[in-house]
PDB file of C-alpha atoms in Angstrom:
ATOM      1  CA  MET H   1      53.282  72.271   2.399  1.00 66.00           C
ATOM      2  CA  LYS H   2      53.564  73.278   6.067  1.00 71.00           C
ATOM      3  CA  ILE H   3      49.769  73.341   6.391  1.00 77.00           C
ATOM      4  CA  PHE H   4      49.490  69.866   4.800  1.00 66.00           C
ATOM      5  CA  CYS H   5      52.015  68.437   7.313  1.00 64.00           C
ATOM      6  CA  LYS H   6      50.186  70.053  10.249  1.00 70.00           C
ATOM      7  CA  ILE H   7      46.819  68.684   9.058  1.00 75.00           C
ATOM      8  CA  ALA H   8      48.300  65.188   8.547  1.00 65.00           C
ATOM      9  CA  ILE H   9      49.816  65.209  12.052  1.00 72.00           C
ATOM     10  CA  LEU H  10      46.534  66.458  13.527  1.00 66.00           C
ATOM     11  CA  LEU H  11      44.542  63.731  11.753  1.00 65.00           C
ATOM     12  CA  LEU H  12      47.028  61.050  12.860  1.00 63.00           C
ATOM     13  CA  GLY H  13      46.829  62.282  16.444  1.00 64.00           C
ATOM     14  CA  LEU H  14      43.013  62.243  16.377  1.00 63.00           C
ATOM     15  CA  GLN H  15      43.025  58.699  14.986  1.00 70.00           C
ATOM     16  CA  ILE H  16      45.386  57.479  17.708  1.00 68.00           C
ATOM     17  CA  PHE H  17      43.435  59.085  20.568  1.00 63.00           C
ATOM     18  CA  CYS H  18      39.978  58.236  19.245  1.00 64.00           C
ATOM     19  CA  THR H  19      40.678  54.559  18.490  1.00 63.00           C
ATOM     20  CA  LYS H  20      39.276  52.101  20.995  1.00 61.00           C
ATOM     21  CA  ALA H  21      41.938  49.830  22.472  1.00 54.00           C
ATOM     22  CA  VAL H  22      40.966  46.273  23.357  1.00 54.00           C
ATOM     23  CA  ALA H  23      43.197  43.957  25.373  1.00 52.00           C
ATOM     24  CA  GLN H  24      43.921  40.577  23.848  1.00 54.00           C
ATOM     25  CA  ASP H  25      43.421  37.388  25.777  1.00 53.00           C
ATOM     26  CA  VAL H  26      46.736  35.800  26.605  1.00 53.00           C
ATOM     27  CA  VAL H  27      46.626  32.007  26.441  1.00 49.00           C
ATOM     28  CA  LYS H  28      49.577  30.255  28.051  1.00 52.00           C
ATOM     29  CA  TYR H  29      48.820  26.862  26.500  1.00 48.00           C
ATOM     30  CA  GLN H  30      46.420  26.068  23.720  1.00 51.00           C
ATOM     31  CA  ILE H  31      44.405  22.948  23.140  1.00 50.00           C
ATOM     32  CA  PRO H  32      45.782  20.838  20.303  1.00 51.00           C
ATOM     33  CA  ILE H  33      44.259  21.592  16.935  1.00 52.00           C
ATOM     34  CA  SER H  34      41.960  18.970  15.459  1.00 52.00           C
ATOM     35  CA  THR H  35      39.674  18.717  12.481  1.00 50.00           C
ATOM     36  CA  ASN H  36      37.069  17.368  14.923  1.00 55.00           C
ATOM     37  CA  ILE H  37      34.445  16.258  12.425  1.00 57.00           C
ATOM     38  CA  ASN H  38      32.644  13.622  14.431  1.00 67.00           C
ATOM     39  CA  ASP H  39      31.318  11.443  11.621  1.00 76.00           C
ATOM     40  CA  GLY H  40      34.365  11.525   9.331  1.00 86.00           C
ATOM     41  CA  ARG H  41      36.604   8.508   8.947  1.00 91.00           C
ATOM     42  CA  PHE H  42      39.896  10.429   9.099  1.00 92.00           C
ATOM     43  CA  GLU H  43      41.096  13.091  11.499  1.00 91.00           C
ATOM     44  CA  PHE H  44      44.226  15.244  11.464  1.00 89.00           C
ATOM     45  CA  ILE H  45      45.383  16.470  14.850  1.00 87.00           C
ATOM     46  CA  SER H  46      48.450  18.495  15.762  1.00 82.00           C
ATOM     47  CA  SER H  47      49.856  20.028  18.900  1.00 76.00           C
ATOM     48  CA  THR H  48      50.075  23.805  19.123  1.00 71.00           C
ATOM     49  CA  LYS H  49      52.934  23.490  21.604  1.00 70.00           C
ATOM     50  CA  PHE H  50      55.046  20.816  19.879  1.00 66.00           C
ATOM     51  CA  ALA H  51      55.212  21.367  16.133  1.00 66.00           C
ATOM     52  CA  GLU H  52      56.682  17.912  15.542  1.00 69.00           C
ATOM     53  CA  GLN H  53      53.536  16.282  16.931  1.00 79.00           C
ATOM     54  CA  ALA H  54      51.057  15.985  14.054  1.00 86.00           C
ATOM     55  CA  PHE H  55      49.079  12.865  13.219  1.00 90.00           C
ATOM     56  CA  LEU H  56      46.559  11.512  10.736  1.00 93.00           C
ATOM     57  CA  LEU H  57      44.169   8.999  12.355  1.00 93.00           C
ATOM     58  CA  ASP H  58      41.964   6.455  10.601  1.00 93.00           C
ATOM     59  CA  LYS H  59      39.174   6.378  13.191  1.00 92.00           C
ATOM     60  CA  TYR H  60      37.776   3.115  11.802  1.00 92.00           C
ATOM     61  CA  SER H  61      40.938   0.967  11.823  1.00 92.00           C
ATOM     62  CA  GLY H  62      43.062   2.794  14.419  1.00 93.00           C
ATOM     63  CA  LYS H  63      45.972   3.225  12.016  1.00 94.00           C
ATOM     64  CA  VAL H  64      48.009   6.342  12.758  1.00 93.00           C
ATOM     65  CA  TRP H  65      50.471   8.204  10.561  1.00 94.00           C
ATOM     66  CA  ARG H  66      52.810  10.879  11.878  1.00 90.00           C
ATOM     67  CA  LYS H  67      53.922  13.897   9.898  1.00 88.00           C
ATOM     68  CA  THR H  68      57.669  13.820   9.434  1.00 84.00           C
ATOM     69  CA  GLY H  69      59.992  16.796   9.161  1.00 78.00           C
ATOM     70  CA  ARG H  70      60.177  16.180   5.431  1.00 80.00           C
ATOM     71  CA  GLY H  71      56.447  16.829   5.021  1.00 80.00           C
ATOM     72  CA  THR H  72      55.538  13.190   4.462  1.00 89.00           C
ATOM     73  CA  LEU H  73      53.366  10.802   6.458  1.00 91.00           C
ATOM     74  CA  GLN H  74      54.886   7.743   8.125  1.00 90.00           C
ATOM     75  CA  LEU H  75      52.802   4.854   9.501  1.00 93.00           C
ATOM     76  CA  VAL H  76      53.256   4.443  13.270  1.00 91.00           C
ATOM     77  CA  SER H  77      53.181   0.962  14.767  1.00 90.00           C
ATOM     78  CA  VAL H  78      50.332   0.306  17.248  1.00 91.00           C
ATOM     79  CA  GLU H  79      50.840  -2.702  19.551  1.00 91.00           C
ATOM     80  CA  LYS H  80      48.034  -5.313  19.526  1.00 89.00           C
ATOM     81  CA  LEU H  81      45.630  -3.194  17.492  1.00 88.00           C
ATOM     82  CA  VAL H  82      42.212  -4.741  16.753  1.00 80.00           C
ATOM     83  CA  ALA H  83      39.327  -2.716  15.282  1.00 64.00           C
ATOM     84  CA  VAL H  84      35.879  -3.459  16.706  1.00 73.00           C
ATOM     85  CA  GLU H  85      33.638  -2.723  13.704  1.00 74.00           C
ATOM     86  CA  ALA H  86      34.954  -2.203  10.188  1.00 79.00           C
ATOM     87  CA  ASP H  87      32.590   0.596   9.061  1.00 84.00           C
ATOM     88  CA  LYS H  88      32.227   2.473  12.306  1.00 88.00           C
ATOM     89  CA  ILE H  89      34.303   4.942  14.323  1.00 90.00           C
ATOM     90  CA  ASN H  90      36.310   2.947  16.854  1.00 91.00           C
ATOM     91  CA  PHE H  91      39.276   5.138  17.767  1.00 92.00           C
ATOM     92  CA  GLN H  92      40.047   8.586  19.103  1.00 92.00           C
ATOM     93  CA  LEU H  93      43.412  10.353  19.375  1.00 90.00           C
ATOM     94  CA  TYR H  94      44.037  12.574  22.389  1.00 89.00           C
ATOM     95  CA  MET H  95      46.894  15.029  22.911  1.00 84.00           C
ATOM     96  CA  ASP H  96      47.453  17.233  25.921  1.00 76.00           C
ATOM     97  CA  ASN H  97      49.728  20.244  26.343  1.00 68.00           C
ATOM     98  CA  THR H  98      52.649  18.146  27.467  1.00 69.00           C
ATOM     99  CA  ASN H  99      54.385  15.749  25.115  1.00 72.00           C
ATOM    100  CA  ASP H 100      51.751  13.036  25.773  1.00 83.00           C
ATOM    101  CA  CYS H 101      49.617  11.521  23.044  1.00 88.00           C
ATOM    102  CA  PHE H 102      47.128   8.655  23.478  1.00 92.00           C
ATOM    103  CA  LEU H 103      45.085   6.437  21.173  1.00 93.00           C
ATOM    104  CA  LEU H 104      41.777   5.193  22.641  1.00 93.00           C
ATOM    105  CA  ASN H 105      39.444   2.441  21.461  1.00 92.00           C
ATOM    106  CA  ILE H 106      36.155   4.137  22.352  1.00 90.00           C
ATOM    107  CA  HIS H 107      34.236   0.831  22.598  1.00 88.00           C
ATOM    108  CA  THR H 108      36.600  -1.309  24.684  1.00 88.00           C
ATOM    109  CA  GLY H 109      38.541   1.353  26.599  1.00 90.00           C
ATOM    110  CA  GLU H 110      41.871  -0.008  25.383  1.00 92.00           C
ATOM    111  CA  LEU H 111      44.515   2.699  25.524  1.00 93.00           C
ATOM    112  CA  TRP H 112      47.891   3.188  23.835  1.00 93.00           C
ATOM    113  CA  GLN H 113      50.522   5.807  24.650  1.00 92.00           C
ATOM    114  CA  TYR H 114      52.815   7.331  22.035  1.00 90.00           C
ATOM    115  CA  SER H 115      56.411   6.674  23.070  1.00 86.00           C
ATOM    116  CA  ILE H 116      59.840   5.869  21.716  1.00 81.00           C
ATOM    117  CA  ASP H 117      60.944   2.274  21.317  1.00 77.00           C
ATOM    118  CA  LYS H 118      64.611   1.283  20.900  1.00 74.00           C
ATOM    119  CA  LEU H 119      65.758   4.934  20.795  1.00 70.00           C
ATOM    120  CA  THR H 120      64.719   5.593  17.195  1.00 71.00           C
ATOM    121  CA  ASN H 121      61.303   4.084  16.541  1.00 82.00           C
ATOM    122  CA  TRP H 122      58.132   5.866  17.673  1.00 85.00           C
ATOM    123  CA  VAL H 123      55.219   3.537  18.513  1.00 89.00           C
ATOM    124  CA  PHE H 124      51.900   3.487  20.336  1.00 91.00           C
ATOM    125  CA  LYS H 125      52.474   1.087  23.266  1.00 91.00           C
ATOM    126  CA  LYS H 126      49.428  -0.597  24.743  1.00 92.00           C
ATOM    127  CA  LEU H 127      48.735   0.278  28.383  1.00 91.00           C
ATOM    128  CA  GLU H 128      47.478  -2.303  30.854  1.00 87.00           C
ATOM    129  CA  MET H 129      43.767  -1.901  31.580  1.00 80.00           C
ATOM    130  CA  PRO H 130      42.749  -1.699  35.261  1.00 78.00           C
ATOM    131  CA  ALA H 131      41.053  -4.883  36.489  1.00 77.00           C
ATOM    132  CA  GLU H 132      37.782  -3.077  37.237  1.00 77.00           C
ATOM    133  CA  LEU H 133      37.462  -2.048  33.563  1.00 69.00           C
ATOM    134  CA  LYS H 134      37.975  -5.527  32.104  1.00 66.00           C
TER     135      LYS H 134
END
């Protein structure tokens, strides 16, 4: 039994000293996760930093649903939303590593920012376009 223990310890020691160690990359902030299938109608995107930020986007109509804490999807209001072409991708959802989330009409440049309205209702509020882009 003593010989078995000595052999096991020797083998464990050899494994530890002979194993190649590789450092892992440390990422302070990660890019939000997206399905990112360019030609699909729907896209699910979620923030890696803020777990409560997860959305389903209909890229044709611009409708956005947010994932609630109860695991359901809730339609989010989008101010003055007009789709350009019914059977074509018109919208893109962008999230950065802060709490910001934007909806963009890729044809017109119209932009909406995700924000709270009346303390309880989350909406995408339309931002004013700069005069040089109109």
